[in-house]
Amino acid sequence: MPRRNIVPIGLSVGPIVHRTAYEQLAETIRGQILSGELQPGDRLPTELHMAEQAGVSRSTVREAIRSLQEAGWLERLSRKVLVVRDARTTAPHRLSGLEGDMTEIRADRVTFRDLYEAALLIDPEVTRLATLRARPGDFEPLAAILAEQAGSLDDYVRWMELDNAFHITIATIAANIPLLAARRILADLQSPSQWEFMRHGNALPMAYAFHQRIFEKMTAGDEESAAFVARKHVIECRDAWLEAGLDYNVPTASDDTGEQGPPGADAG
């Protein structure tokens, strides 16, 4: 019988991730926090009870708890009392030493170019990791932020607060402490640079449209497309900045008078 040339077919498969038992348990608890099943202040069961429920050893439970505490999801009030912490709005304790003194950072005269380069490196990778690691309940906070952003396009101060919340929530879902710390610092430094720029022209609707696309790609589980859109979002913000005639190298820090906004931004 003559031998046929058989061409292999393509398979639509994603990366296979092997997780340890403690990682799976930690993700389950984190998912319940994000879905609202567990509320800030709720007290968790004992280690023994959780071990029996999950069918794992107490050491596995301890490791899961440790990782959740370090990420800022749980807080131990005493040796026997462990409660849920609102990790979406409260900076984890472990980050306090990493973030450093923001006044000192601003004294270095951070420019818009600095912020653009940092966002271009951080946001796409954070978005990709969050898409890979997200559980269904993780997307509910992002959906809520998007819904409020849609009604805040005329309130740029509130919109910018939500913008920071959107990106920090994605970084929280990514479950990488150094990247979350870096994204928090970036959010803190970005706000002054956008203070005047973001309230003029089409900046807010454009950014909102990108947020929607990022969310759609994330919920579809398409990590590469989500990262691509996140990268394009950063580039489009830079292009809009330059098209507005603003200085690429202008320091973005607040001045001593407390006023915020880049020189050259039209106040009218």
PDB file of C-alpha atoms in Angstrom:
ATOM      1  CA  MET A   1       0.000   0.000   0.000  1.00  0.00           C
ATOM      2  CA  PRO A   2       1.522   3.380  -0.991  1.00  0.00           C
ATOM      3  CA  ARG A   3       2.470   5.677   1.853  1.00  0.00           C
ATOM      4  CA  ARG A   4       0.459   8.913   2.017  1.00  0.00           C
ATOM      5  CA  ASN A   5       1.780  12.312   3.071  1.00  0.00           C
ATOM      6  CA  ILE A   6      -0.377  13.295   6.011  1.00  0.00           C
ATOM      7  CA  VAL A   7      -0.348  16.961   7.073  1.00  0.00           C
ATOM      8  CA  PRO A   8      -0.901  17.416  10.825  1.00  0.00           C
ATOM      9  CA  ILE A   9      -3.941  19.457  11.693  1.00  0.00           C
ATOM     10  CA  GLY A  10      -3.777  22.469  13.979  1.00  0.00           C
ATOM     11  CA  LEU A  11      -5.132  22.299  17.520  1.00  0.00           C
ATOM     12  CA  SER A  12      -6.752  25.193  19.356  1.00  0.00           C
ATOM     13  CA  VAL A  13      -5.153  24.668  22.724  1.00  0.00           C
ATOM     14  CA  GLY A  14      -3.793  27.131  25.251  1.00  0.00           C
ATOM     15  CA  PRO A  15      -0.861  26.707  27.593  1.00  0.00           C
ATOM     16  CA  ILE A  16      -1.297  23.920  30.139  1.00  0.00           C
ATOM     17  CA  VAL A  17      -0.619  25.216  33.627  1.00  0.00           C
ATOM     18  CA  HIS A  18       0.066  22.792  36.470  1.00  0.00           C
ATOM     19  CA  ARG A  19      -0.879  24.251  39.862  1.00  0.00           C
ATOM     20  CA  THR A  20      -0.074  22.901  43.276  1.00  0.00           C
ATOM     21  CA  ALA A  21      -2.833  22.129  45.770  1.00  0.00           C
ATOM     22  CA  TYR A  22      -2.153  25.271  47.806  1.00  0.00           C
ATOM     23  CA  GLU A  23      -2.338  27.447  44.653  1.00  0.00           C
ATOM     24  CA  GLN A  24      -5.684  25.911  43.731  1.00  0.00           C
ATOM     25  CA  LEU A  25      -7.018  26.487  47.242  1.00  0.00           C
ATOM     26  CA  ALA A  26      -5.747  30.079  47.265  1.00  0.00           C
ATOM     27  CA  GLU A  27      -7.410  30.731  43.905  1.00  0.00           C
ATOM     28  CA  THR A  28     -10.692  29.312  45.187  1.00  0.00           C
ATOM     29  CA  ILE A  29     -10.672  31.626  48.213  1.00  0.00           C
ATOM     30  CA  ARG A  30      -9.598  34.610  46.085  1.00  0.00           C
ATOM     31  CA  GLY A  31     -12.400  33.899  43.629  1.00  0.00           C
ATOM     32  CA  GLN A  32     -14.957  33.874  46.456  1.00  0.00           C
ATOM     33  CA  ILE A  33     -13.649  37.242  47.656  1.00  0.00           C
ATOM     34  CA  LEU A  34     -13.876  38.797  44.196  1.00  0.00           C
ATOM     35  CA  SER A  35     -17.348  37.370  43.579  1.00  0.00           C
ATOM     36  CA  GLY A  36     -18.602  38.846  46.845  1.00  0.00           C
ATOM     37  CA  GLU A  37     -19.315  35.464  48.421  1.00  0.00           C
ATOM     38  CA  LEU A  38     -16.712  36.429  51.017  1.00  0.00           C
ATOM     39  CA  GLN A  39     -16.947  40.040  52.181  1.00  0.00           C
ATOM     40  CA  PRO A  40     -14.274  42.251  53.802  1.00  0.00           C
ATOM     41  CA  GLY A  41     -14.285  41.506  57.527  1.00  0.00           C
ATOM     42  CA  ASP A  42     -15.679  37.979  57.152  1.00  0.00           C
ATOM     43  CA  ARG A  43     -13.910  35.513  59.418  1.00  0.00           C
ATOM     44  CA  LEU A  44     -12.515  32.379  57.805  1.00  0.00           C
ATOM     45  CA  PRO A  45     -12.902  28.894  59.316  1.00  0.00           C
ATOM     46  CA  THR A  46     -10.067  27.237  61.197  1.00  0.00           C
ATOM     47  CA  GLU A  47      -7.180  25.640  59.294  1.00  0.00           C
ATOM     48  CA  LEU A  48      -8.421  22.208  60.342  1.00  0.00           C
ATOM     49  CA  HIS A  49     -11.943  22.895  59.077  1.00  0.00           C
ATOM     50  CA  MET A  50     -10.661  24.244  55.742  1.00  0.00           C
ATOM     51  CA  ALA A  51      -8.356  21.242  55.359  1.00  0.00           C
ATOM     52  CA  GLU A  52     -11.260  18.844  55.926  1.00  0.00           C
ATOM     53  CA  GLN A  53     -13.495  20.766  53.497  1.00  0.00           C
ATOM     54  CA  ALA A  54     -10.883  20.870  50.748  1.00  0.00           C
ATOM     55  CA  GLY A  55      -9.538  17.378  51.363  1.00  0.00           C
ATOM     56  CA  VAL A  56      -5.962  18.624  51.800  1.00  0.00           C
ATOM     57  CA  SER A  57      -3.398  18.729  54.584  1.00  0.00           C
ATOM     58  CA  ARG A  58      -3.166  21.567  57.107  1.00  0.00           C
ATOM     59  CA  SER A  59       0.245  22.502  55.711  1.00  0.00           C
ATOM     60  CA  THR A  60      -1.407  23.047  52.317  1.00  0.00           C
ATOM     61  CA  VAL A  61      -3.990  25.319  53.953  1.00  0.00           C
ATOM     62  CA  ARG A  62      -1.244  27.258  55.772  1.00  0.00           C
ATOM     63  CA  GLU A  63       0.647  27.810  52.521  1.00  0.00           C
ATOM     64  CA  ALA A  64      -2.508  29.017  50.761  1.00  0.00           C
ATOM     65  CA  ILE A  65      -3.255  31.397  53.625  1.00  0.00           C
ATOM     66  CA  ARG A  66       0.314  32.677  53.621  1.00  0.00           C
ATOM     67  CA  SER A  67       0.174  33.485  49.907  1.00  0.00           C
ATOM     68  CA  LEU A  68      -3.188  35.256  50.298  1.00  0.00           C
ATOM     69  CA  GLN A  69      -1.912  37.279  53.250  1.00  0.00           C
ATOM     70  CA  GLU A  70       1.182  38.354  51.330  1.00  0.00           C
ATOM     71  CA  ALA A  71      -0.995  39.410  48.384  1.00  0.00           C
ATOM     72  CA  GLY A  72      -3.238  41.436  50.702  1.00  0.00           C
ATOM     73  CA  TRP A  73      -6.403  39.337  50.420  1.00  0.00           C
ATOM     74  CA  LEU A  74      -6.475  38.136  54.033  1.00  0.00           C
ATOM     75  CA  GLU A  75      -5.504  39.700  57.337  1.00  0.00           C
ATOM     76  CA  ARG A  76      -4.751  37.943  60.621  1.00  0.00           C
ATOM     77  CA  LEU A  77      -6.205  39.835  63.582  1.00  0.00           C
ATOM     78  CA  SER A  78      -4.846  37.341  66.095  1.00  0.00           C
ATOM     79  CA  ARG A  79      -3.321  33.873  66.154  1.00  0.00           C
ATOM     80  CA  LYS A  80      -6.755  32.294  65.717  1.00  0.00           C
ATOM     81  CA  VAL A  81      -8.677  35.013  63.854  1.00  0.00           C
ATOM     82  CA  LEU A  82      -8.215  35.355  60.077  1.00  0.00           C
ATOM     83  CA  VAL A  83     -10.469  37.750  58.149  1.00  0.00           C
ATOM     84  CA  VAL A  84     -10.981  38.915  54.581  1.00  0.00           C
ATOM     85  CA  ARG A  85      -9.288  42.145  53.661  1.00  0.00           C
ATOM     86  CA  ASP A  86     -10.531  44.389  50.847  1.00  0.00           C
ATOM     87  CA  ALA A  87      -7.531  43.872  48.581  1.00  0.00           C
ATOM     88  CA  ARG A  88      -9.137  45.771  45.672  1.00  0.00           C
ATOM     89  CA  THR A  89      -9.156  49.103  47.493  1.00  0.00           C
ATOM     90  CA  THR A  90      -6.503  48.686  50.196  1.00  0.00           C
ATOM     91  CA  ALA A  91      -2.821  48.500  49.346  1.00  0.00           C
ATOM     92  CA  PRO A  92      -1.425  45.231  50.736  1.00  0.00           C
ATOM     93  CA  HIS A  93       0.864  45.712  53.736  1.00  0.00           C
ATOM     94  CA  ARG A  94       3.728  44.024  51.949  1.00  0.00           C
ATOM     95  CA  LEU A  95       3.667  46.701  49.257  1.00  0.00           C
ATOM     96  CA  SER A  96       4.271  49.578  51.643  1.00  0.00           C
ATOM     97  CA  GLY A  97       8.004  48.995  51.768  1.00  0.00           C
ATOM     98  CA  LEU A  98       8.220  48.449  48.004  1.00  0.00           C
ATOM     99  CA  GLU A  99       6.406  51.593  46.964  1.00  0.00           C
ATOM    100  CA  GLY A 100       8.750  53.866  48.877  1.00  0.00           C
ATOM    101  CA  ASP A 101       8.377  57.585  49.393  1.00  0.00           C
ATOM    102  CA  MET A 102       6.437  59.007  46.425  1.00  0.00           C
ATOM    103  CA  THR A 103       7.580  62.540  47.276  1.00  0.00           C
ATOM    104  CA  GLU A 104      11.154  61.409  46.730  1.00  0.00           C
ATOM    105  CA  ILE A 105      10.237  59.749  43.438  1.00  0.00           C
ATOM    106  CA  ARG A 106       8.502  62.899  42.216  1.00  0.00           C
ATOM    107  CA  ALA A 107      11.555  64.951  43.182  1.00  0.00           C
ATOM    108  CA  ASP A 108      13.396  63.131  40.405  1.00  0.00           C
ATOM    109  CA  ARG A 109      11.219  65.043  37.895  1.00  0.00           C
ATOM    110  CA  VAL A 110       9.463  62.136  36.221  1.00  0.00           C
ATOM    111  CA  THR A 111       8.579  62.981  32.614  1.00  0.00           C
ATOM    112  CA  PHE A 112       5.721  61.879  30.404  1.00  0.00           C
ATOM    113  CA  ARG A 113       8.271  59.875  28.414  1.00  0.00           C
ATOM    114  CA  ASP A 114       9.213  58.007  31.612  1.00  0.00           C
ATOM    115  CA  LEU A 115       5.576  57.145  32.307  1.00  0.00           C
ATOM    116  CA  TYR A 116       4.935  56.061  28.723  1.00  0.00           C
ATOM    117  CA  GLU A 117       7.962  53.750  28.676  1.00  0.00           C
ATOM    118  CA  ALA A 118       7.019  52.214  32.041  1.00  0.00           C
ATOM    119  CA  ALA A 119       3.381  51.655  31.036  1.00  0.00           C
ATOM    120  CA  LEU A 120       4.467  50.108  27.746  1.00  0.00           C
ATOM    121  CA  LEU A 121       6.508  47.524  29.639  1.00  0.00           C
ATOM    122  CA  ILE A 122       4.109  46.888  32.537  1.00  0.00           C
ATOM    123  CA  ASP A 123       0.522  47.023  31.261  1.00  0.00           C
ATOM    124  CA  PRO A 124       0.649  44.474  28.418  1.00  0.00           C
ATOM    125  CA  GLU A 125       2.374  41.825  30.554  1.00  0.00           C
ATOM    126  CA  VAL A 126       0.136  42.439  33.560  1.00  0.00           C
ATOM    127  CA  THR A 127      -2.922  42.108  31.303  1.00  0.00           C
ATOM    128  CA  ARG A 128      -1.606  38.897  29.753  1.00  0.00           C
ATOM    129  CA  LEU A 129      -0.914  37.322  33.164  1.00  0.00           C
ATOM    130  CA  ALA A 130      -4.296  38.411  34.525  1.00  0.00           C
ATOM    131  CA  THR A 131      -6.059  36.838  31.549  1.00  0.00           C
ATOM    132  CA  LEU A 132      -4.194  33.574  32.080  1.00  0.00           C
ATOM    133  CA  ARG A 133      -4.793  33.443  35.830  1.00  0.00           C
ATOM    134  CA  ALA A 134      -8.286  34.902  36.151  1.00  0.00           C
ATOM    135  CA  ARG A 135     -11.184  32.953  37.533  1.00  0.00           C
ATOM    136  CA  PRO A 136     -14.768  33.770  36.447  1.00  0.00           C
ATOM    137  CA  GLY A 137     -15.480  35.885  39.536  1.00  0.00           C
ATOM    138  CA  ASP A 138     -12.389  38.022  38.974  1.00  0.00           C
ATOM    139  CA  PHE A 139     -14.040  39.888  36.124  1.00  0.00           C
ATOM    140  CA  GLU A 140     -16.964  41.210  38.158  1.00  0.00           C
ATOM    141  CA  PRO A 141     -15.013  44.146  39.684  1.00  0.00           C
ATOM    142  CA  LEU A 142     -13.755  45.118  36.215  1.00  0.00           C
ATOM    143  CA  ALA A 143     -17.297  45.042  34.838  1.00  0.00           C
ATOM    144  CA  ALA A 144     -18.464  47.289  37.692  1.00  0.00           C
ATOM    145  CA  ILE A 145     -15.646  49.764  37.038  1.00  0.00           C
ATOM    146  CA  LEU A 146     -16.464  49.866  33.320  1.00  0.00           C
ATOM    147  CA  ALA A 147     -20.132  50.492  34.056  1.00  0.00           C
ATOM    148  CA  GLU A 148     -19.256  53.456  36.261  1.00  0.00           C
ATOM    149  CA  GLN A 149     -16.729  54.768  33.743  1.00  0.00           C
ATOM    150  CA  ALA A 150     -19.456  54.831  31.084  1.00  0.00           C
ATOM    151  CA  GLY A 151     -21.383  57.282  33.244  1.00  0.00           C
ATOM    152  CA  SER A 152     -18.355  59.375  34.183  1.00  0.00           C
ATOM    153  CA  LEU A 153     -17.129  60.568  30.788  1.00  0.00           C
ATOM    154  CA  ASP A 154     -18.021  64.139  31.787  1.00  0.00           C
ATOM    155  CA  ASP A 155     -16.386  63.875  35.208  1.00  0.00           C
ATOM    156  CA  TYR A 156     -12.704  63.483  34.448  1.00  0.00           C
ATOM    157  CA  VAL A 157     -11.585  63.534  38.095  1.00  0.00           C
ATOM    158  CA  ARG A 158     -13.801  60.566  38.947  1.00  0.00           C
ATOM    159  CA  TRP A 159     -12.997  58.906  35.633  1.00  0.00           C
ATOM    160  CA  MET A 160      -9.271  59.039  36.377  1.00  0.00           C
ATOM    161  CA  GLU A 161      -9.854  57.444  39.783  1.00  0.00           C
ATOM    162  CA  LEU A 162     -11.718  54.654  37.999  1.00  0.00           C
ATOM    163  CA  ASP A 163      -8.955  54.403  35.391  1.00  0.00           C
ATOM    164  CA  ASN A 164      -6.429  53.697  38.143  1.00  0.00           C
ATOM    165  CA  ALA A 165      -8.829  51.221  39.742  1.00  0.00           C
ATOM    166  CA  PHE A 166      -9.268  49.423  36.404  1.00  0.00           C
ATOM    167  CA  HIS A 167      -5.548  48.890  35.847  1.00  0.00           C
ATOM    168  CA  ILE A 168      -4.761  48.082  39.482  1.00  0.00           C
ATOM    169  CA  THR A 169      -7.586  45.526  39.568  1.00  0.00           C
ATOM    170  CA  ILE A 170      -6.069  43.837  36.504  1.00  0.00           C
ATOM    171  CA  ALA A 171      -2.687  43.808  38.263  1.00  0.00           C
ATOM    172  CA  THR A 172      -4.331  42.316  41.366  1.00  0.00           C
ATOM    173  CA  ILE A 173      -5.870  39.530  39.282  1.00  0.00           C
ATOM    174  CA  ALA A 174      -2.415  38.845  37.782  1.00  0.00           C
ATOM    175  CA  ALA A 175      -1.350  37.821  41.317  1.00  0.00           C
ATOM    176  CA  ASN A 176       2.236  39.037  40.988  1.00  0.00           C
ATOM    177  CA  ILE A 177       3.307  41.195  43.933  1.00  0.00           C
ATOM    178  CA  PRO A 178       6.234  43.044  42.251  1.00  0.00           C
ATOM    179  CA  LEU A 179       4.098  43.866  39.195  1.00  0.00           C
ATOM    180  CA  LEU A 180       1.217  45.021  41.404  1.00  0.00           C
ATOM    181  CA  ALA A 181       3.601  47.275  43.342  1.00  0.00           C
ATOM    182  CA  ALA A 182       4.983  48.700  40.100  1.00  0.00           C
ATOM    183  CA  ARG A 183       1.478  49.345  38.742  1.00  0.00           C
ATOM    184  CA  ARG A 184       0.439  51.150  41.935  1.00  0.00           C
ATOM    185  CA  ILE A 185       3.472  53.425  41.688  1.00  0.00           C
ATOM    186  CA  LEU A 186       2.747  54.084  38.026  1.00  0.00           C
ATOM    187  CA  ALA A 187      -0.880  54.945  38.820  1.00  0.00           C
ATOM    188  CA  ASP A 188       0.217  57.401  41.487  1.00  0.00           C
ATOM    189  CA  LEU A 189       2.641  59.098  39.122  1.00  0.00           C
ATOM    190  CA  GLN A 190       0.313  59.115  36.119  1.00  0.00           C
ATOM    191  CA  SER A 191      -2.525  61.140  37.619  1.00  0.00           C
ATOM    192  CA  PRO A 192      -0.792  64.542  37.598  1.00  0.00           C
ATOM    193  CA  SER A 193       0.346  64.087  33.992  1.00  0.00           C
ATOM    194  CA  GLN A 194      -3.231  63.452  32.869  1.00  0.00           C
ATOM    195  CA  TRP A 195      -4.949  66.064  35.032  1.00  0.00           C
ATOM    196  CA  GLU A 196      -5.657  68.615  32.320  1.00  0.00           C
ATOM    197  CA  PHE A 197      -5.011  66.510  29.235  1.00  0.00           C
ATOM    198  CA  MET A 198      -7.638  63.862  29.933  1.00  0.00           C
ATOM    199  CA  ARG A 199     -10.567  66.261  30.271  1.00  0.00           C
ATOM    200  CA  HIS A 200     -10.246  67.735  26.787  1.00  0.00           C
ATOM    201  CA  GLY A 201     -11.096  66.374  23.361  1.00  0.00           C
ATOM    202  CA  ASN A 202     -11.776  62.693  22.824  1.00  0.00           C
ATOM    203  CA  ALA A 203      -9.309  61.350  25.405  1.00  0.00           C
ATOM    204  CA  LEU A 204     -11.817  59.791  27.813  1.00  0.00           C
ATOM    205  CA  PRO A 205     -14.071  58.123  25.208  1.00  0.00           C
ATOM    206  CA  MET A 206     -10.958  56.770  23.462  1.00  0.00           C
ATOM    207  CA  ALA A 207      -9.553  55.336  26.698  1.00  0.00           C
ATOM    208  CA  TYR A 208     -12.940  53.897  27.642  1.00  0.00           C
ATOM    209  CA  ALA A 209     -13.205  52.130  24.276  1.00  0.00           C
ATOM    210  CA  PHE A 210      -9.800  50.538  24.875  1.00  0.00           C
ATOM    211  CA  HIS A 211     -10.846  49.438  28.351  1.00  0.00           C
ATOM    212  CA  GLN A 212     -13.901  47.742  26.858  1.00  0.00           C
ATOM    213  CA  ARG A 213     -11.768  45.917  24.290  1.00  0.00           C
ATOM    214  CA  ILE A 214      -9.266  44.803  26.931  1.00  0.00           C
ATOM    215  CA  PHE A 215     -12.121  43.498  29.065  1.00  0.00           C
ATOM    216  CA  GLU A 216     -13.649  41.625  26.106  1.00  0.00           C
ATOM    217  CA  LYS A 217     -10.348  39.924  25.256  1.00  0.00           C
ATOM    218  CA  MET A 218      -9.736  39.023  28.903  1.00  0.00           C
ATOM    219  CA  THR A 219     -13.181  37.501  29.413  1.00  0.00           C
ATOM    220  CA  ALA A 220     -12.697  35.530  26.194  1.00  0.00           C
ATOM    221  CA  GLY A 221      -9.494  34.073  27.647  1.00  0.00           C
ATOM    222  CA  ASP A 222      -7.390  35.472  24.782  1.00  0.00           C
ATOM    223  CA  GLU A 223      -4.289  36.577  26.670  1.00  0.00           C
ATOM    224  CA  GLU A 224      -2.216  37.560  23.640  1.00  0.00           C
ATOM    225  CA  SER A 225      -4.965  39.744  22.152  1.00  0.00           C
ATOM    226  CA  ALA A 226      -5.620  41.302  25.563  1.00  0.00           C
ATOM    227  CA  ALA A 227      -1.925  42.159  25.888  1.00  0.00           C
ATOM    228  CA  PHE A 228      -1.893  43.531  22.319  1.00  0.00           C
ATOM    229  CA  VAL A 229      -4.851  45.837  23.007  1.00  0.00           C
ATOM    230  CA  ALA A 230      -3.282  46.964  26.301  1.00  0.00           C
ATOM    231  CA  ARG A 231      -0.085  47.845  24.444  1.00  0.00           C
ATOM    232  CA  LYS A 232      -2.010  49.690  21.741  1.00  0.00           C
ATOM    233  CA  HIS A 233      -3.907  51.586  24.457  1.00  0.00           C
ATOM    234  CA  VAL A 234      -0.643  52.919  25.879  1.00  0.00           C
ATOM    235  CA  ILE A 235       0.637  53.888  22.415  1.00  0.00           C
ATOM    236  CA  GLU A 236      -2.614  55.649  21.504  1.00  0.00           C
ATOM    237  CA  CYS A 237      -2.443  57.685  24.726  1.00  0.00           C
ATOM    238  CA  ARG A 238       1.075  58.770  23.809  1.00  0.00           C
ATOM    239  CA  ASP A 239      -0.017  59.706  20.285  1.00  0.00           C
ATOM    240  CA  ALA A 240      -2.950  61.718  21.612  1.00  0.00           C
ATOM    241  CA  TRP A 241      -0.608  63.499  24.025  1.00  0.00           C
ATOM    242  CA  LEU A 242       1.714  64.504  21.211  1.00  0.00           C
ATOM    243  CA  GLU A 243      -1.145  65.488  18.879  1.00  0.00           C
ATOM    244  CA  ALA A 244      -2.373  67.827  21.611  1.00  0.00           C
ATOM    245  CA  GLY A 245       0.955  69.653  21.305  1.00  0.00           C
ATOM    246  CA  LEU A 246       2.185  68.683  24.759  1.00  0.00           C
ATOM    247  CA  ASP A 247       5.862  68.294  25.563  1.00  0.00           C
ATOM    248  CA  TYR A 248       7.007  64.658  25.532  1.00  0.00           C
ATOM    249  CA  ASN A 249       9.745  65.422  28.069  1.00  0.00           C
ATOM    250  CA  VAL A 250       7.783  67.662  30.428  1.00  0.00           C
ATOM    251  CA  PRO A 251       8.074  66.778  34.140  1.00  0.00           C
ATOM    252  CA  THR A 252       4.697  65.512  35.288  1.00  0.00           C
ATOM    253  CA  ALA A 253       5.034  65.949  39.043  1.00  0.00           C
ATOM    254  CA  SER A 254       2.828  68.278  41.053  1.00  0.00           C
ATOM    255  CA  ASP A 255       4.453  71.634  41.736  1.00  0.00           C
ATOM    256  CA  ASP A 256       4.805  73.345  45.099  1.00  0.00           C
ATOM    257  CA  THR A 257       1.529  75.229  44.678  1.00  0.00           C
ATOM    258  CA  GLY A 258      -0.460  71.998  44.648  1.00  0.00           C
ATOM    259  CA  GLU A 259      -1.636  72.526  41.062  1.00  0.00           C
ATOM    260  CA  GLN A 260      -1.506  69.573  38.742  1.00  0.00           C
ATOM    261  CA  GLY A 261      -1.207  69.230  35.023  1.00  0.00           C
ATOM    262  CA  PRO A 262       1.470  69.525  32.342  1.00  0.00           C
ATOM    263  CA  PRO A 263       2.654  72.913  31.120  1.00  0.00           C
ATOM    264  CA  GLY A 264       0.930  73.801  27.891  1.00  0.00           C
ATOM    265  CA  ALA A 265      -2.378  72.102  28.698  1.00  0.00           C
ATOM    266  CA  ASP A 266      -5.276  74.316  27.693  1.00  0.00           C
ATOM    267  CA  ALA A 267      -7.313  75.247  30.744  1.00  0.00           C
ATOM    268  CA  GLY A 268     -10.209  76.471  28.623  1.00  0.00           C
TER     269      GLY A 268
END
